[in-house]
Short mmCIF file of C-alpha atoms and ligand atoms in Angstrom, two decimals:
data_model
loop_
_atom_site.label_atom_id
_atom_site.label_comp_id
_atom_site.label_asym_id
_atom_site.label_seq_id
_atom_site.Cartn_x
_atom_site.Cartn_y
_atom_site.Cartn_z
CA UNK R 1 0.00 0.00 0.00
CA UNK R 2 2.91 2.37 0.81
CA UNK R 3 4.32 1.84 -2.70
CA UNK R 4 0.88 2.39 -4.09
CA UNK R 5 0.66 5.72 -2.28
CA UNK R 6 4.00 6.85 -3.72
CA UNK R 7 2.80 5.82 -7.17
CA UNK R 8 -0.50 7.61 -6.65
CA UNK R 9 1.20 10.83 -5.50
CA UNK R 10 3.62 10.63 -8.46
CA UNK R 11 0.60 10.22 -10.76
CA UNK R 12 -1.06 13.29 -9.22
CA UNK R 13 2.13 15.31 -9.66
CA UNK R 14 2.38 14.28 -13.33
CA UNK R 15 -1.30 15.15 -13.81
CA UNK R 16 -0.83 18.60 -12.23
CA UNK R 17 2.18 19.34 -14.47
CA UNK R 18 0.20 18.24 -17.55
CA UNK R 19 -2.76 20.45 -16.51
CA UNK R 20 -0.46 23.48 -16.27
CA UNK R 21 1.22 22.83 -19.64
CA UNK R 22 -2.22 22.07 -21.12
CA UNK R 23 -3.55 25.44 -19.96
CA UNK R 24 -0.48 27.15 -21.35
CA UNK R 25 -1.09 25.46 -24.72
CA UNK R 26 -4.70 26.69 -24.74
CA UNK R 27 -3.51 30.30 -24.77
CA UNK R 28 -2.82 30.23 -28.54
CA UNK R 29 -4.86 28.74 -31.41
CA UNK R 30 -1.70 27.12 -32.81
CA UNK R 31 -1.02 25.10 -29.64
CA UNK R 32 -4.63 24.71 -28.41
CA UNK R 33 -5.17 21.15 -29.72
CA UNK R 34 -1.90 20.02 -28.16
CA UNK R 35 -2.84 21.78 -24.89
CA UNK R 36 -6.21 20.07 -24.83
CA UNK R 37 -4.58 16.68 -25.41
CA UNK R 38 -2.03 17.24 -22.61
CA UNK R 39 -4.79 18.20 -20.16
CA UNK R 40 -6.86 15.15 -21.20
CA UNK R 41 -3.87 12.83 -20.65
CA UNK R 42 -3.35 14.52 -17.25
CA UNK R 43 -6.98 13.82 -16.35
CA UNK R 44 -6.64 10.18 -17.42
CA UNK R 45 -3.56 9.78 -15.21
CA UNK R 46 -5.38 11.43 -12.28
CA UNK R 47 -8.36 9.09 -12.70
CA UNK R 48 -6.18 5.96 -12.95
CA UNK R 49 -4.16 7.08 -9.90
CA UNK R 50 -7.37 7.59 -7.92
CA UNK R 51 -8.62 4.14 -8.92
CA UNK R 52 -5.46 2.67 -7.37
CA UNK R 53 -6.92 3.46 -3.94
CA UNK R 54 -8.30 -0.08 -4.07
CA UNK R 55 -9.64 -0.10 -0.55
CA UNK R 56 -12.06 2.76 -1.03
CA UNK R 57 -13.10 2.14 -4.60
CA UNK R 58 -15.95 -0.07 -5.79
CA UNK R 59 -14.96 -0.80 -9.39
CA UNK R 60 -18.41 -1.89 -10.62
CA UNK R 61 -19.87 1.39 -9.33
CA UNK R 62 -17.07 3.42 -10.95
CA UNK R 63 -17.58 1.60 -14.26
CA UNK R 64 -21.33 2.22 -14.07
CA UNK R 65 -20.64 5.93 -13.42
CA UNK R 66 -18.23 6.15 -16.33
CA UNK R 67 -20.74 4.38 -18.58
CA UNK R 68 -23.74 6.54 -17.70
CA UNK R 69 -21.90 9.87 -17.30
CA UNK R 70 -19.52 9.32 -20.21
CA UNK R 71 -22.36 8.14 -22.46
CA UNK R 72 -24.58 11.12 -21.69
CA UNK R 73 -21.62 13.53 -22.03
CA UNK R 74 -20.56 12.07 -25.38
CA UNK R 75 -24.08 12.26 -26.84
CA UNK R 76 -24.53 15.85 -25.60
CA UNK R 77 -21.11 16.94 -26.91
CA UNK R 78 -21.75 15.39 -30.33
CA UNK R 79 -25.21 16.91 -30.66
CA UNK R 80 -24.63 20.43 -29.33
CA UNK R 81 -24.29 23.17 -31.95
CA UNK R 82 -21.40 25.64 -31.65
CA UNK R 83 -23.99 28.33 -30.82
CA UNK R 84 -25.27 26.24 -27.90
CA UNK R 85 -21.82 25.83 -26.33
CA UNK R 86 -22.31 28.43 -23.54
CA UNK R 87 -25.44 26.58 -22.36
CA UNK R 88 -23.54 23.29 -22.42
CA UNK R 89 -20.70 24.83 -20.38
CA UNK R 90 -23.29 26.21 -17.93
CA UNK R 91 -24.73 22.72 -17.39
CA UNK R 92 -21.27 21.19 -16.97
CA UNK R 93 -20.33 23.85 -14.40
CA UNK R 94 -23.55 23.21 -12.51
CA UNK R 95 -22.97 19.45 -12.44
CA UNK R 96 -19.36 20.00 -11.31
CA UNK R 97 -20.59 22.17 -8.43
CA UNK R 98 -23.25 19.59 -7.52
CA UNK R 99 -20.65 16.78 -7.52
CA UNK R 100 -18.39 18.71 -5.13
CA UNK R 101 -21.31 19.53 -2.81
CA UNK R 102 -22.41 15.87 -2.80
CA UNK R 103 -18.89 14.60 -2.06
CA UNK R 104 -18.65 16.99 0.90
CA UNK R 105 -22.17 16.10 2.04
CA UNK R 106 -21.27 12.39 1.96
CA UNK R 107 -18.43 13.10 4.38
CA UNK R 108 -20.90 14.65 6.84
CA UNK R 109 -23.23 11.65 6.46
CA UNK R 110 -20.27 9.37 7.17
CA UNK R 111 -19.28 11.46 10.19
CA UNK R 112 -22.86 11.40 11.50
CA UNK R 113 -22.98 7.60 11.15
CA UNK R 114 -19.59 6.87 12.70
CA UNK R 115 -19.63 9.74 15.20
CA UNK R 116 -16.05 10.59 14.13
CA UNK R 117 -16.03 14.31 13.28
CA UNK R 118 -13.67 15.59 10.58
CA UNK R 119 -10.77 17.57 11.98
CA UNK R 120 -8.33 20.28 10.89
CA UNK R 121 -9.36 22.03 7.70
CA UNK R 122 -12.02 19.32 7.10
CA UNK R 123 -15.13 21.12 8.48
CA UNK R 124 -14.29 24.41 6.72
CA UNK R 125 -13.62 22.56 3.45
CA UNK R 126 -16.92 20.64 3.71
CA UNK R 127 -18.89 23.83 4.30
CA UNK R 128 -17.10 25.64 1.43
CA UNK R 129 -17.77 22.77 -1.00
CA UNK R 130 -21.48 22.54 -0.06
CA UNK R 131 -21.96 26.33 -0.12
CA UNK R 132 -20.11 27.12 -3.36
CA UNK R 133 -21.14 23.89 -5.10
CA UNK R 134 -24.86 24.45 -4.38
CA UNK R 135 -24.74 28.11 -5.50
CA UNK R 136 -22.97 26.97 -8.67
CA UNK R 137 -25.64 24.35 -9.39
CA UNK R 138 -28.72 26.58 -9.26
CA UNK R 139 -26.90 29.66 -10.64
CA UNK R 140 -25.83 27.59 -13.65
CA UNK R 141 -29.33 26.18 -14.16
CA UNK R 142 -30.74 29.74 -14.26
CA UNK R 143 -27.95 30.79 -16.68
CA UNK R 144 -28.81 27.77 -18.86
CA UNK R 145 -32.53 28.64 -18.78
CA UNK R 146 -31.90 32.24 -19.80
CA UNK R 147 -29.49 31.39 -22.62
CA UNK R 148 -31.75 28.62 -23.90
CA UNK R 149 -34.62 31.12 -23.66
CA UNK R 150 -36.80 28.66 -21.75
CA UNK R 151 -37.20 31.39 -19.12
CA UNK R 152 -37.45 35.19 -19.23
CA UNK R 153 -34.08 36.42 -20.51
CA UNK R 154 -34.33 39.96 -19.14
CA UNK R 155 -32.87 40.95 -15.77
CA UNK R 156 -35.50 40.26 -13.10
CA UNK R 157 -35.54 43.14 -10.64
CA UNK R 158 -37.86 43.95 -7.71
CA UNK R 159 -37.88 46.54 -4.89
CA UNK R 160 -35.26 46.15 -2.14
CA UNK R 161 -33.69 43.29 -4.09
CA UNK R 162 -30.07 44.04 -3.21
CA UNK R 163 -30.61 44.74 0.53
CA UNK R 164 -32.76 41.60 0.87
CA UNK R 165 -30.14 39.53 -0.99
CA UNK R 166 -27.49 40.95 1.32
CA UNK R 167 -29.45 39.95 4.44
CA UNK R 168 -30.10 36.50 2.93
CA UNK R 169 -26.36 36.08 2.20
CA UNK R 170 -25.51 37.02 5.82
CA UNK R 171 -28.04 34.45 7.10
CA UNK R 172 -26.54 31.77 4.83
CA UNK R 173 -23.03 32.58 6.08
CA UNK R 174 -24.22 32.30 9.69
CA UNK R 175 -25.63 28.82 8.96
CA UNK R 176 -22.35 27.94 7.22
CA UNK R 177 -20.43 28.85 10.39
CA UNK R 178 -22.78 26.71 12.51
CA UNK R 179 -22.34 23.79 10.09
CA UNK R 180 -18.56 24.11 10.31
CA UNK R 181 -18.66 24.21 14.13
CA UNK R 182 -20.87 21.10 14.32
CA UNK R 183 -19.72 18.95 11.36
CA UNK R 184 -21.66 15.81 12.33
CA UNK R 185 -24.99 17.64 12.50
CA UNK R 186 -27.08 16.81 9.42
CA UNK R 187 -29.68 19.55 10.11
CA UNK R 188 -27.10 22.29 9.63
CA UNK R 189 -25.87 20.57 6.46
CA UNK R 190 -29.36 20.37 4.90
CA UNK R 191 -30.16 23.96 5.95
CA UNK R 192 -26.91 25.19 4.39
CA UNK R 193 -27.50 23.28 1.14
CA UNK R 194 -31.08 24.59 0.89
CA UNK R 195 -30.11 28.21 1.52
CA UNK R 196 -27.15 28.01 -0.89
CA UNK R 197 -29.35 26.53 -3.63
CA UNK R 198 -31.78 29.43 -3.20
CA UNK R 199 -28.92 31.92 -3.15
CA UNK R 200 -27.70 30.70 -6.55
CA UNK R 201 -31.15 31.55 -7.95
CA UNK R 202 -31.38 34.94 -6.20
CA UNK R 203 -27.91 36.02 -7.36
CA UNK R 204 -28.48 35.04 -11.01
CA UNK R 205 -32.05 36.19 -11.78
CA UNK R 206 -31.17 39.94 -11.57
CA UNK R 207 -28.63 39.46 -14.37
CA UNK R 208 -29.84 39.90 -17.96
CA UNK R 209 -29.37 37.28 -20.69
CA UNK R 210 -26.82 39.56 -22.41
CA UNK R 211 -24.46 39.16 -19.46
CA UNK R 212 -24.92 35.42 -19.07
CA UNK R 213 -21.62 34.44 -20.79
CA UNK R 214 -19.76 36.46 -18.13
CA UNK R 215 -21.81 34.81 -15.39
CA UNK R 216 -20.99 31.41 -16.86
CA UNK R 217 -17.24 32.19 -16.76
CA UNK R 218 -17.68 33.25 -13.12
CA UNK R 219 -19.68 30.11 -12.26
CA UNK R 220 -16.95 28.11 -13.98
CA UNK R 221 -14.56 29.66 -11.50
CA UNK R 222 -16.92 28.81 -8.62
CA UNK R 223 -17.12 25.17 -9.76
CA UNK R 224 -13.31 25.09 -9.63
CA UNK R 225 -13.29 26.52 -6.10
CA UNK R 226 -15.90 23.97 -5.00
CA UNK R 227 -13.78 21.16 -6.50
CA UNK R 228 -10.72 22.55 -4.73
CA UNK R 229 -12.61 22.50 -1.41
CA UNK R 230 -13.77 18.92 -2.16
CA UNK R 231 -10.10 18.08 -2.78
CA UNK R 232 -9.30 19.22 0.78
CA UNK R 233 -12.25 17.17 2.09
CA UNK R 234 -10.89 14.02 0.39
CA UNK R 235 -7.25 14.96 0.94
CA UNK R 236 -6.75 14.59 -2.82
CA UNK R 237 -3.98 16.85 -4.13
CA UNK R 238 -4.92 16.39 -7.81
CA UNK R 239 -8.41 17.71 -7.10
CA UNK R 240 -7.02 20.63 -5.08
CA UNK R 241 -4.65 21.61 -7.91
CA UNK R 242 -7.09 21.14 -10.80
CA UNK R 243 -9.83 22.95 -8.85
CA UNK R 244 -7.51 25.88 -8.17
CA UNK R 245 -6.53 26.05 -11.85
CA UNK R 246 -10.19 26.10 -12.93
CA UNK R 247 -10.99 28.68 -10.23
CA UNK R 248 -8.15 30.98 -11.28
CA UNK R 249 -8.62 30.62 -15.05
CA UNK R 250 -12.38 31.21 -14.71
CA UNK R 251 -11.69 34.44 -12.84
CA UNK R 252 -9.13 35.56 -15.44
CA UNK R 253 -11.64 34.83 -18.23
CA UNK R 254 -14.33 36.76 -16.36
CA UNK R 255 -11.99 39.73 -16.10
CA UNK R 256 -11.05 39.56 -19.82
CA UNK R 257 -14.75 39.62 -20.77
CA UNK R 258 -15.52 42.54 -18.44
CA UNK R 259 -12.57 44.55 -19.81
CA UNK R 260 -13.65 43.79 -23.41
CA UNK R 261 -17.11 45.21 -22.62
CA UNK R 262 -15.69 48.08 -20.52
CA UNK R 263 -17.83 46.96 -17.58
CA UNK R 264 -16.89 46.21 -14.00
CA UNK R 265 -17.80 42.83 -12.53
CA UNK R 266 -19.96 44.68 -10.00
CA UNK R 267 -21.86 46.32 -12.86
CA UNK R 268 -22.40 42.93 -14.54
CA UNK R 269 -23.60 41.26 -11.32
CA UNK R 270 -25.67 44.08 -9.84
CA UNK R 271 -26.25 46.57 -12.71
CA UNK R 272 -29.37 44.76 -14.07
CA UNK R 273 -28.16 45.36 -17.66
CA UNK R 274 -30.96 44.13 -19.91
CA UNK R 275 -33.82 44.69 -17.46
CA UNK R 276 -37.07 45.61 -19.23
CA UNK R 277 -36.63 49.29 -18.25
CA UNK R 278 -33.05 49.44 -19.48
CA UNK R 279 -33.97 47.78 -22.80
CA UNK R 280 -36.74 50.27 -23.42
CA UNK R 281 -34.40 53.17 -22.76
CA UNK R 282 -31.85 51.65 -25.11
CA UNK R 283 -34.10 51.24 -28.14
CA UNK R 284 -33.12 54.76 -29.21
CA UNK R 285 -34.66 57.45 -31.34
CA UNK R 286 -35.42 57.23 -35.04
CA UNK R 287 -32.07 56.86 -36.78
CA UNK R 288 -33.09 57.43 -40.43
CA UNK R 289 -33.35 54.97 -43.29
CA UNK R 290 -30.97 52.09 -43.90
CA UNK R 291 -30.21 51.38 -47.56
CA UNK R 292 -30.59 47.80 -48.84
CA UNK R 293 -28.29 46.54 -51.59
CA UNK R 294 -27.71 43.28 -53.44
CA UNK R 295 -24.60 41.05 -53.67
CA UNK R 296 -24.18 42.30 -57.25
CA UNK R 297 -23.99 45.93 -56.02
CA UNK R 298 -21.33 44.81 -53.53
CA UNK R 299 -19.37 43.00 -56.28
CA UNK R 300 -19.17 46.30 -58.20
CA UNK R 301 -17.49 47.95 -55.22
CA UNK R 302 -15.17 44.97 -54.81
CA UNK R 303 -14.03 45.35 -58.44
CA UNK R 304 -12.30 48.62 -57.43
CA UNK R 305 -11.10 47.51 -53.98
CA UNK R 306 -7.57 46.66 -52.85
CA UNK R 307 -8.21 45.74 -49.20
CA UNK R 308 -10.99 43.96 -47.32
CA UNK R 309 -11.44 43.30 -43.60
CA UNK R 310 -14.03 40.68 -42.66
CA UNK R 311 -15.65 41.21 -39.26
CA UNK R 312 -17.32 37.97 -38.14
CA UNK R 313 -19.95 37.92 -35.39
CA UNK R 314 -22.59 35.72 -33.84
CA UNK R 315 -24.62 35.62 -37.10
CA UNK R 316 -21.73 33.90 -38.89
CA UNK R 317 -21.89 31.17 -36.22
CA UNK R 318 -25.69 30.82 -36.56
CA UNK R 319 -25.49 30.60 -40.36
CA UNK R 320 -22.35 28.40 -40.30
CA UNK R 321 -20.96 30.74 -42.94
CA UNK R 322 -17.28 30.32 -42.01
CA UNK R 323 -16.44 27.98 -44.91
CA UNK R 324 -18.26 30.16 -47.44
CA UNK R 325 -16.47 33.30 -46.25
CA UNK R 326 -13.06 31.57 -46.40
CA UNK R 327 -13.84 30.65 -50.03
CA UNK R 328 -14.89 34.26 -50.72
CA UNK R 329 -11.63 35.64 -49.32
CA UNK R 330 -9.66 33.16 -51.47
CA UNK R 331 -11.44 34.44 -54.59
CA UNK R 332 -10.86 38.06 -53.51
CA UNK R 333 -7.16 37.36 -52.89
CA UNK R 334 -6.89 35.82 -56.39
CA UNK R 335 -8.28 39.10 -57.71
CA UNK R 336 -5.54 41.00 -55.85
CA UNK R 337 -7.64 42.15 -52.88
CA UNK R 338 -5.79 41.72 -49.57
CA UNK R 339 -8.07 40.15 -46.94
CA UNK R 340 -7.89 40.06 -43.16
CA UNK R 341 -10.27 38.98 -40.39
CA UNK R 342 -10.85 41.34 -37.45
CA UNK R 343 -11.42 39.55 -34.15
CA UNK R 344 -13.29 41.29 -31.34
CA UNK R 345 -12.67 39.62 -27.94
CA UNK R 346 -16.41 39.18 -27.24
CA UNK R 347 -17.70 38.58 -30.78
CA UNK R 348 -20.11 35.65 -30.72
CA UNK R 349 -21.25 34.10 -27.48
CA UNK R 350 -18.04 33.01 -25.79
CA UNK R 351 -14.41 34.09 -25.82
CA UNK R 352 -12.56 32.65 -28.81
CA UNK R 353 -15.86 31.77 -30.56
CA UNK R 354 -14.78 33.30 -33.88
CA UNK R 355 -11.22 31.91 -33.69
CA UNK R 356 -12.62 28.38 -33.28
CA UNK R 357 -15.02 28.70 -36.23
CA UNK R 358 -12.43 30.27 -38.55
CA UNK R 359 -9.82 27.66 -37.57
CA UNK R 360 -12.41 24.95 -38.38
CA UNK R 361 -12.76 26.52 -41.85
CA UNK R 362 -8.94 26.53 -42.31
CA UNK R 363 -8.61 30.31 -42.40
CA UNK R 364 -4.84 30.92 -41.95
CA UNK R 365 -3.96 32.23 -38.45
CA UNK R 366 -1.90 35.01 -40.05
CA UNK R 367 -5.11 36.53 -41.46
CA UNK R 368 -6.67 36.88 -38.00
CA UNK R 369 -5.97 40.29 -36.46
CA UNK R 370 -6.88 41.39 -32.92
CA UNK R 371 -9.02 44.50 -32.35
CA UNK R 372 -6.26 46.85 -31.16
CA UNK R 373 -4.07 45.99 -34.15
CA UNK R 374 -6.76 46.24 -36.83
CA UNK R 375 -8.52 49.43 -35.66
CA UNK R 376 -5.82 51.84 -36.96
CA UNK R 377 -6.12 50.11 -40.40
CA UNK R 378 -9.85 50.78 -40.96
CA UNK R 379 -9.46 54.31 -42.44
CA UNK R 380 -7.24 52.75 -45.17
CA UNK R 381 -9.59 49.79 -45.72
CA UNK R 382 -11.66 49.77 -48.93
CA UNK R 383 -14.30 47.29 -47.72
CA UNK R 384 -15.24 46.23 -44.20
CA UNK R 385 -17.44 43.13 -44.55
CA UNK R 386 -19.51 42.82 -41.37
CA UNK R 387 -20.78 39.24 -41.28
CA UNK R 388 -23.51 38.72 -38.69
CA UNK R 389 -21.81 41.08 -36.22
CA UNK R 390 -23.71 43.90 -34.58
CA UNK R 391 -22.83 45.08 -31.04
CA UNK R 392 -19.08 44.72 -31.60
CA UNK R 393 -19.23 47.26 -34.48
CA UNK R 394 -21.76 49.65 -32.92
CA UNK R 395 -20.31 53.21 -33.06
CA UNK R 396 -22.77 54.26 -30.30
CA UNK R 397 -20.22 52.70 -27.93
CA UNK R 398 -17.87 55.51 -28.99
CA UNK R 399 -20.26 58.36 -29.78
CA UNK R 400 -23.38 58.12 -27.60
CA UNK R 401 -22.82 58.70 -23.90
CA UNK R 402 -26.40 57.65 -23.13
CA UNK R 403 -25.93 54.23 -24.78
CA UNK R 404 -25.82 51.24 -22.40
CA UNK R 405 -22.72 50.03 -24.25
CA UNK R 406 -20.97 53.44 -24.16
CA UNK R 407 -17.24 52.89 -23.56
CA UNK R 408 -17.18 49.29 -24.84
CA UNK R 409 -14.20 48.94 -27.20
CA UNK R 410 -15.47 48.24 -30.75
CA UNK R 411 -14.11 47.40 -34.17
CA UNK R 412 -14.22 50.81 -35.87
CA UNK R 413 -15.56 49.59 -39.24
CA UNK R 414 -17.49 52.84 -39.75
CA UNK R 415 -14.14 54.52 -40.53
CA UNK R 416 -13.66 52.28 -43.61
CA UNK R 417 -14.34 53.58 -47.12
CA UNK R 418 -17.24 51.14 -47.58
CA UNK R 419 -19.05 48.95 -45.07
CA UNK R 420 -21.14 45.94 -46.14
CA UNK R 421 -23.36 44.63 -43.34
CA UNK R 422 -24.78 41.15 -43.91
CA UNK R 423 -27.66 40.22 -41.57
CA UNK R 424 -31.26 39.10 -41.96
CA UNK R 425 -33.15 42.14 -40.67
CA UNK R 426 -32.83 45.38 -38.73
CA UNK R 427 -33.16 43.47 -35.45
CA UNK R 428 -30.68 44.42 -32.73
CA UNK R 429 -27.90 42.17 -31.47
CA UNK R 430 -27.34 40.59 -28.07
CA UNK R 431 -27.32 43.89 -26.15
CA UNK R 432 -30.79 44.69 -27.56
CA UNK R 433 -29.90 48.15 -28.89
CA UNK R 434 -30.10 49.73 -32.34
CA UNK R 435 -26.93 50.29 -34.34
CA UNK R 436 -26.31 53.73 -35.99
CA UNK R 437 -23.75 52.07 -38.29
CA UNK R 438 -26.61 50.73 -40.42
CA UNK R 439 -27.74 54.30 -41.24
CA UNK R 440 -24.35 55.78 -42.20
CA UNK R 441 -23.74 56.98 -45.79
CA UNK R 442 -20.87 54.55 -46.38
CA UNK R 443 -22.88 51.52 -45.18
CA UNK R 444 -24.61 49.07 -47.52
CA UNK R 445 -27.04 46.64 -45.85
CA UNK R 446 -27.25 43.27 -47.61
CA UNK R 447 -30.14 41.42 -46.02
CA UNK R 448 -30.28 37.64 -45.83
CA UNK R 449 -28.81 34.60 -44.16
CA UNK R 450 -25.04 35.11 -43.87
CA UNK R 451 -24.09 31.86 -45.65
CA UNK R 452 -26.55 32.35 -48.52
CA UNK R 453 -25.50 35.98 -49.09
CA UNK R 454 -21.77 35.16 -48.98
CA UNK R 455 -22.27 32.37 -51.57
CA UNK R 456 -24.18 34.81 -53.82
CA UNK R 457 -21.51 37.45 -53.28
CA UNK R 458 -18.84 34.92 -54.19
CA UNK R 459 -20.63 34.09 -57.48
CA UNK R 460 -21.10 37.79 -58.25
CA UNK R 461 -17.41 38.59 -57.59
CA UNK R 462 -16.27 35.63 -59.74
CA UNK R 463 -18.44 36.75 -62.65
CA UNK R 464 -17.39 40.38 -62.51
P1 NAP Q 1 -24.63 40.39 -31.88
O1 NAP Q 1 -24.46 41.79 -31.47
O2 NAP Q 1 -25.39 39.49 -30.96
O3 NAP Q 1 -25.31 40.41 -33.32
C1 NAP Q 1 -25.44 39.26 -34.07
C2 NAP Q 1 -26.23 39.60 -35.29
O4 NAP Q 1 -26.23 38.46 -36.11
C3 NAP Q 1 -27.66 39.94 -35.01
O5 NAP Q 1 -27.89 41.33 -35.11
C4 NAP Q 1 -28.46 39.13 -36.04
O6 NAP Q 1 -29.24 40.03 -36.84
C5 NAP Q 1 -27.37 38.51 -36.91
N1 NAP Q 1 -27.71 37.15 -37.32
C6 NAP Q 1 -28.24 36.16 -36.59
N2 NAP Q 1 -28.40 35.07 -37.35
C7 NAP Q 1 -27.97 35.38 -38.59
C8 NAP Q 1 -27.88 34.67 -39.81
N3 NAP Q 1 -28.29 33.40 -39.94
N4 NAP Q 1 -27.35 35.32 -40.88
C9 NAP Q 1 -26.97 36.59 -40.79
N5 NAP Q 1 -27.01 37.31 -39.66
C10 NAP Q 1 -27.51 36.71 -38.57
O7 NAP Q 1 -23.23 39.66 -32.12
P2 NAP Q 1 -21.74 40.22 -32.01
O8 NAP Q 1 -21.57 41.45 -32.81
O9 NAP Q 1 -20.90 39.03 -32.31
O10 NAP Q 1 -21.62 40.64 -30.50
C11 NAP Q 1 -21.56 39.70 -29.43
C12 NAP Q 1 -22.46 40.15 -28.30
O11 NAP Q 1 -22.45 39.13 -27.29
C13 NAP Q 1 -21.99 41.41 -27.63
O12 NAP Q 1 -23.09 42.14 -27.15
C14 NAP Q 1 -21.17 40.89 -26.47
O13 NAP Q 1 -21.02 41.81 -25.40
C15 NAP Q 1 -22.05 39.72 -26.06
N6 NAP Q 1 -21.23 38.83 -25.24
C16 NAP Q 1 -20.31 38.05 -25.82
C17 NAP Q 1 -19.46 37.32 -25.03
C18 NAP Q 1 -18.37 36.49 -25.60
O14 NAP Q 1 -17.60 35.96 -24.83
N7 NAP Q 1 -18.27 36.38 -26.91
C19 NAP Q 1 -19.60 37.36 -23.65
C20 NAP Q 1 -20.57 38.19 -23.10
C21 NAP Q 1 -21.39 38.91 -23.91
P3 NAP Q 1 -30.53 39.48 -37.62
O15 NAP Q 1 -31.39 38.81 -36.61
O16 NAP Q 1 -31.12 40.69 -38.22
O17 NAP Q 1 -30.04 38.51 -38.66
#
């Protein structure tokens, strides 16, 4: 058994090193696949090492768990569309939080049965895992419901909401302290779990659907912290390390998203962005008339162009237009038009959404340019091709101090010589606000499904 323990600890160390190198690999599209593989191998090693604890493991039960959980996970992963990925991540976070809470709860049940109370950091770790894990579960379910639009997506606000939530949070913390002081008492455990489950709901309903991706990144961090606490409960160093890595990376991602929207985390969590009142105020005054054009009109402009910057957004993901637009840029390049892709950090519905889709369509990495690097180039750009993007090119963020997105960094396509906007209608984007870009003199609206329009544009450019 002693040799086993050394082997197990060595396995955990190897897994932790692989997790860290895996995360490092994920920081660039070029090394992301390798990073993912390293982290997966690390997880396999951690699982095998854990299964070596023969005395505490029931192999048939573990196999049944792998079969049911792995089967459900594989089917869900194969069936989910790229646009549904945030919802999928929300569910996975919630289940991760629930697992940590259940593991900690099982320790209390064991303690209550044997009468042997956990010692040292044990009680605090149990309480942390139950508290954070339960909040993560219900918070993630609400986030899922809002993103899937099976519940009201707007921020749900009511009088005295924040003070009452504050009092509720204080009450929950008091119960958490009691549960930690009396770790064999099941009543405190059930009370804590119940209050924490309700708290997850109360903290998430005042946040509008438009901010849900940020909330999901934050809940991802919570699920990591809950796993870390469960790691202390089980005295499992691999779980402590992987939980900490998830907790830290989730927080970093949350911060990146807030910075990209020029919002503070406090504003996202408590600002009720997207409440019915705020949406009404944001609909804006009459902006004029947008001019509709055809792909053939656009091809005429392309015949005199030298440079083109494609700005992909959520609509490209919905239409699955990434392959068609890569083909279009190849045809344009053959005609001597230099093409680049401008990547906004929060284009689409999750960080890196556009990078993933364009990589899938084999768009060369060298053509992808980050926002800060491409913005100075727009005044010299002949055509900015806005493909299913809306909020990330909205000049109100720069010009209109009353706009809810004022201050959000945008791709400044309106400074280009010509702007083609491909979308299906005049409907607003995720933030629910109108876009003055559509009414500018240098903007041509080409209405239709992004993939269909790009294919037509491709034919028109070829025949010109
Ligand atoms: P967006 O502002 O949501 O606009 C997407 C546009 O795509 C819509 O106006 C829609 O217009 C169009 N569209 C939908 N389906 C289409 C189709 N089949 N063909 C053509 N067009 C289609 O998207 P975005 O510019 O990418 O901005 C992302 C938004 O998400 C921002 O508000 C950002 O703050 C928010 N967000 C993103 C993240 C992230 O991590 N990426 C995180 C938090 C928040 P029609 O309906 O008229 O076609």
